[in-house]
PDB file of C-alpha atoms in Angstrom:
ATOM      1  CA  UNK A 260      14.500 -21.663  -2.262  1.00  0.00           C
ATOM      2  CA  UNK A 261      10.977 -20.978  -2.998  1.00  0.00           C
ATOM      3  CA  UNK A 262       9.203 -19.733  -5.843  1.00  0.00           C
ATOM      4  CA  UNK A 263      10.726 -17.250  -8.321  1.00  0.00           C
ATOM      5  CA  UNK A 264       8.117 -14.505  -8.804  1.00  0.00           C
ATOM      6  CA  UNK A 265       7.908 -11.961 -11.449  1.00  0.00           C
ATOM      7  CA  UNK A 266       8.902  -8.321 -10.419  1.00  0.00           C
ATOM      8  CA  UNK A 267       5.841  -6.359 -11.079  1.00  0.00           C
ATOM      9  CA  UNK A 268       5.717  -2.523 -11.229  1.00  0.00           C
ATOM     10  CA  UNK A 269       2.714  -0.513 -11.613  1.00  0.00           C
ATOM     11  CA  UNK A 270       2.131   1.064 -15.024  1.00  0.00           C
ATOM     12  CA  UNK A 271       3.034   4.696 -15.715  1.00  0.00           C
ATOM     13  CA  UNK A 272       5.094   5.723 -12.763  1.00  0.00           C
ATOM     14  CA  UNK A 273       7.411   3.634 -10.998  1.00  0.00           C
ATOM     15  CA  UNK A 274       7.596   3.881  -7.334  1.00  0.00           C
ATOM     16  CA  UNK A 275      10.448   2.415  -5.742  1.00  0.00           C
ATOM     17  CA  UNK A 276      12.086  -1.389  -6.776  1.00  0.00           C
ATOM     18  CA  UNK A 277      11.109  -2.951  -3.702  1.00  0.00           C
ATOM     19  CA  UNK A 278      11.465  -6.966  -3.237  1.00  0.00           C
ATOM     20  CA  UNK A 279       8.629  -9.063  -3.524  1.00  0.00           C
ATOM     21  CA  UNK A 280       6.741  -9.184  -0.128  1.00  0.00           C
ATOM     22  CA  UNK A 281       3.307  -9.767   1.503  1.00  0.00           C
ATOM     23  CA  UNK A 282       2.812  -6.008   2.113  1.00  0.00           C
ATOM     24  CA  UNK A 283       1.732  -3.560  -0.835  1.00  0.00           C
ATOM     25  CA  UNK A 284       1.892   0.023  -0.959  1.00  0.00           C
ATOM     26  CA  UNK A 285      -0.978   1.653  -2.172  1.00  0.00           C
ATOM     27  CA  UNK A 286      -0.965   5.210  -3.757  1.00  0.00           C
ATOM     28  CA  UNK A 287      -3.232   7.663  -5.100  1.00  0.00           C
ATOM     29  CA  UNK A 288      -6.525   7.071  -2.863  1.00  0.00           C
ATOM     30  CA  UNK A 289      -8.566   9.993  -2.265  1.00  0.00           C
ATOM     31  CA  UNK A 290      -7.986  11.773   1.124  1.00  0.00           C
ATOM     32  CA  UNK A 291     -11.705  10.937   2.368  1.00  0.00           C
ATOM     33  CA  UNK A 292     -11.530   7.451   1.496  1.00  0.00           C
ATOM     34  CA  UNK A 293     -11.919   5.463   4.851  1.00  0.00           C
ATOM     35  CA  UNK A 294      -9.710   2.360   6.242  1.00  0.00           C
ATOM     36  CA  UNK A 295     -13.098   0.236   6.107  1.00  0.00           C
ATOM     37  CA  UNK A 296     -13.575   1.316   2.328  1.00  0.00           C
ATOM     38  CA  UNK A 297     -10.059   0.295   1.339  1.00  0.00           C
ATOM     39  CA  UNK A 298     -10.739  -3.235   2.977  1.00  0.00           C
ATOM     40  CA  UNK A 299     -14.128  -3.582   1.197  1.00  0.00           C
ATOM     41  CA  UNK A 300     -12.232  -2.702  -2.188  1.00  0.00           C
ATOM     42  CA  UNK A 301      -9.497  -5.457  -1.604  1.00  0.00           C
ATOM     43  CA  UNK A 302     -11.699  -7.962  -0.271  1.00  0.00           C
ATOM     44  CA  UNK A 303     -12.496  -9.836  -3.182  1.00  0.00           C
ATOM     45  CA  UNK A 304      -8.861 -10.293  -4.275  1.00  0.00           C
ATOM     46  CA  UNK A 305      -7.333 -11.762  -0.917  1.00  0.00           C
ATOM     47  CA  UNK A 306      -7.804 -12.130   2.664  1.00  0.00           C
ATOM     48  CA  UNK A 307      -6.451  -8.971   4.619  1.00  0.00           C
ATOM     49  CA  UNK A 308      -4.415  -9.053   7.793  1.00  0.00           C
ATOM     50  CA  UNK A 309      -4.147  -5.109   8.282  1.00  0.00           C
ATOM     51  CA  UNK A 310      -4.622  -1.892   6.436  1.00  0.00           C
ATOM     52  CA  UNK A 311      -2.257   0.906   7.530  1.00  0.00           C
ATOM     53  CA  UNK A 312      -3.750   4.285   6.241  1.00  0.00           C
ATOM     54  CA  UNK A 313      -1.311   6.695   6.595  1.00  0.00           C
ATOM     55  CA  UNK A 314      -2.338  10.220   8.238  1.00  0.00           C
ATOM     56  CA  UNK A 315      -0.826  13.494   8.495  1.00  0.00           C
ATOM     57  CA  UNK A 316       0.104  13.820  12.277  1.00  0.00           C
ATOM     58  CA  UNK A 317      -1.180  17.401  12.549  1.00  0.00           C
ATOM     59  CA  UNK A 318      -4.528  17.373  10.646  1.00  0.00           C
ATOM     60  CA  UNK A 319      -5.215  13.426  10.965  1.00  0.00           C
ATOM     61  CA  UNK A 320      -6.160  13.600   7.227  1.00  0.00           C
ATOM     62  CA  UNK A 321      -5.183  10.796   5.063  1.00  0.00           C
ATOM     63  CA  UNK A 322      -1.926  11.400   3.133  1.00  0.00           C
ATOM     64  CA  UNK A 323      -3.455   9.670   0.157  1.00  0.00           C
ATOM     65  CA  UNK A 324      -1.198   6.084   0.535  1.00  0.00           C
ATOM     66  CA  UNK A 325      -1.686   3.095   2.765  1.00  0.00           C
ATOM     67  CA  UNK A 326       0.166  -0.112   3.648  1.00  0.00           C
ATOM     68  CA  UNK A 327      -1.934  -3.353   3.146  1.00  0.00           C
ATOM     69  CA  UNK A 328      -0.742  -6.438   4.751  1.00  0.00           C
ATOM     70  CA  UNK A 329      -1.825  -9.905   3.482  1.00  0.00           C
ATOM     71  CA  UNK A 330      -1.409 -13.168   5.113  1.00  0.00           C
ATOM     72  CA  UNK A 331       0.979 -14.457   2.262  1.00  0.00           C
ATOM     73  CA  UNK A 332       3.202 -13.315  -0.269  1.00  0.00           C
ATOM     74  CA  UNK A 333       0.972 -15.079  -3.072  1.00  0.00           C
ATOM     75  CA  UNK A 334      -2.165 -13.218  -1.780  1.00  0.00           C
ATOM     76  CA  UNK A 335      -0.205  -9.987  -2.250  1.00  0.00           C
ATOM     77  CA  UNK A 336       1.357 -10.926  -5.538  1.00  0.00           C
ATOM     78  CA  UNK A 337      -2.485 -11.662  -6.940  1.00  0.00           C
ATOM     79  CA  UNK A 338      -3.803  -8.715  -5.761  1.00  0.00           C
ATOM     80  CA  UNK A 339      -0.781  -6.663  -7.218  1.00  0.00           C
ATOM     81  CA  UNK A 340      -1.214  -8.641 -10.604  1.00  0.00           C
ATOM     82  CA  UNK A 341      -4.843  -7.801 -10.525  1.00  0.00           C
ATOM     83  CA  UNK A 342      -4.085  -4.308 -10.055  1.00  0.00           C
ATOM     84  CA  UNK A 343      -2.247  -3.814 -13.172  1.00  0.00           C
ATOM     85  CA  UNK A 344      -5.298  -3.985 -15.349  1.00  0.00           C
ATOM     86  CA  UNK A 345      -6.588  -0.891 -13.492  1.00  0.00           C
ATOM     87  CA  UNK A 346      -7.558  -0.740  -9.606  1.00  0.00           C
ATOM     88  CA  UNK A 347     -10.200   2.315  -8.597  1.00  0.00           C
ATOM     89  CA  UNK A 348     -11.515   3.803  -5.599  1.00  0.00           C
ATOM     90  CA  UNK A 349     -14.309   6.191  -6.234  1.00  0.00           C
ATOM     91  CA  UNK A 350     -13.161   6.917  -9.666  1.00  0.00           C
ATOM     92  CA  UNK A 351      -9.317   7.496  -8.827  1.00  0.00           C
ATOM     93  CA  UNK A 352      -6.715   4.966 -10.073  1.00  0.00           C
ATOM     94  CA  UNK A 353      -4.391   3.467  -7.590  1.00  0.00           C
ATOM     95  CA  UNK A 354      -0.620   2.559  -8.053  1.00  0.00           C
ATOM     96  CA  UNK A 355       0.408  -0.490  -6.476  1.00  0.00           C
ATOM     97  CA  UNK A 356       3.920  -1.819  -5.562  1.00  0.00           C
ATOM     98  CA  UNK A 357       5.407  -4.176  -3.179  1.00  0.00           C
ATOM     99  CA  UNK A 358       6.149  -2.127   0.180  1.00  0.00           C
ATOM    100  CA  UNK A 359       9.515  -2.266   1.810  1.00  0.00           C
ATOM    101  CA  UNK A 360       8.785  -0.109   4.953  1.00  0.00           C
ATOM    102  CA  UNK A 361      12.169  -0.812   6.466  1.00  0.00           C
ATOM    103  CA  UNK A 362      14.085   0.648   4.218  1.00  0.00           C
ATOM    104  CA  UNK A 363      14.375   4.578   3.536  1.00  0.00           C
ATOM    105  CA  UNK A 364      13.955   5.659  -0.048  1.00  0.00           C
ATOM    106  CA  UNK A 365      16.245   8.298  -1.472  1.00  0.00           C
ATOM    107  CA  UNK A 366      13.556   9.632  -3.448  1.00  0.00           C
ATOM    108  CA  UNK A 367      11.190  10.337  -0.875  1.00  0.00           C
ATOM    109  CA  UNK A 368      10.851   9.515   2.865  1.00  0.00           C
ATOM    110  CA  UNK A 369       7.376   7.989   2.903  1.00  0.00           C
ATOM    111  CA  UNK A 370       8.689   4.454   3.813  1.00  0.00           C
ATOM    112  CA  UNK A 371      10.723   6.256   6.543  1.00  0.00           C
ATOM    113  CA  UNK A 372       7.642   7.918   7.933  1.00  0.00           C
ATOM    114  CA  UNK A 373       5.681   4.728   7.364  1.00  0.00           C
ATOM    115  CA  UNK A 374       7.687   2.745   9.700  1.00  0.00           C
ATOM    116  CA  UNK A 375       7.706   5.272  11.813  1.00  0.00           C
ATOM    117  CA  UNK A 376       4.055   5.568  11.972  1.00  0.00           C
ATOM    118  CA  UNK A 377       3.667   1.736  12.354  1.00  0.00           C
ATOM    119  CA  UNK A 378       5.954   1.854  15.214  1.00  0.00           C
ATOM    120  CA  UNK A 379       4.294   4.603  16.800  1.00  0.00           C
ATOM    121  CA  UNK A 380       0.955   3.003  16.208  1.00  0.00           C
ATOM    122  CA  UNK A 381      -0.365   6.098  14.197  1.00  0.00           C
ATOM    123  CA  UNK A 382      -2.509   4.302  11.710  1.00  0.00           C
ATOM    124  CA  UNK A 383      -6.296   3.679  12.058  1.00  0.00           C
TER     125      UNK A 383
END
């Protein structure tokens, strides 16, 4: 059961094809942007449970993407829908999709690394 939600993909490049979930993947984040700036940017859309900004394990610099966990699928879907109109942070357009941290992707290993980072507590 449950509502049938449309599959939404970011305009332009297509990242993955993950099923709807309450976690979104944001790409294209400038490396100097902080965890708090991401929270502030998203606050008008929906309450945020957690932001996981993925960092390089050697340099501790942001890798330019993060996972944002919302309290509900509806909140995540609303934010994703709004992002289709163009979502920017410090002048950089973000690419937003549903995240599936459990499933490794053939095209890249970001999801695998994210799952590992989450398990190891390596986020800010």
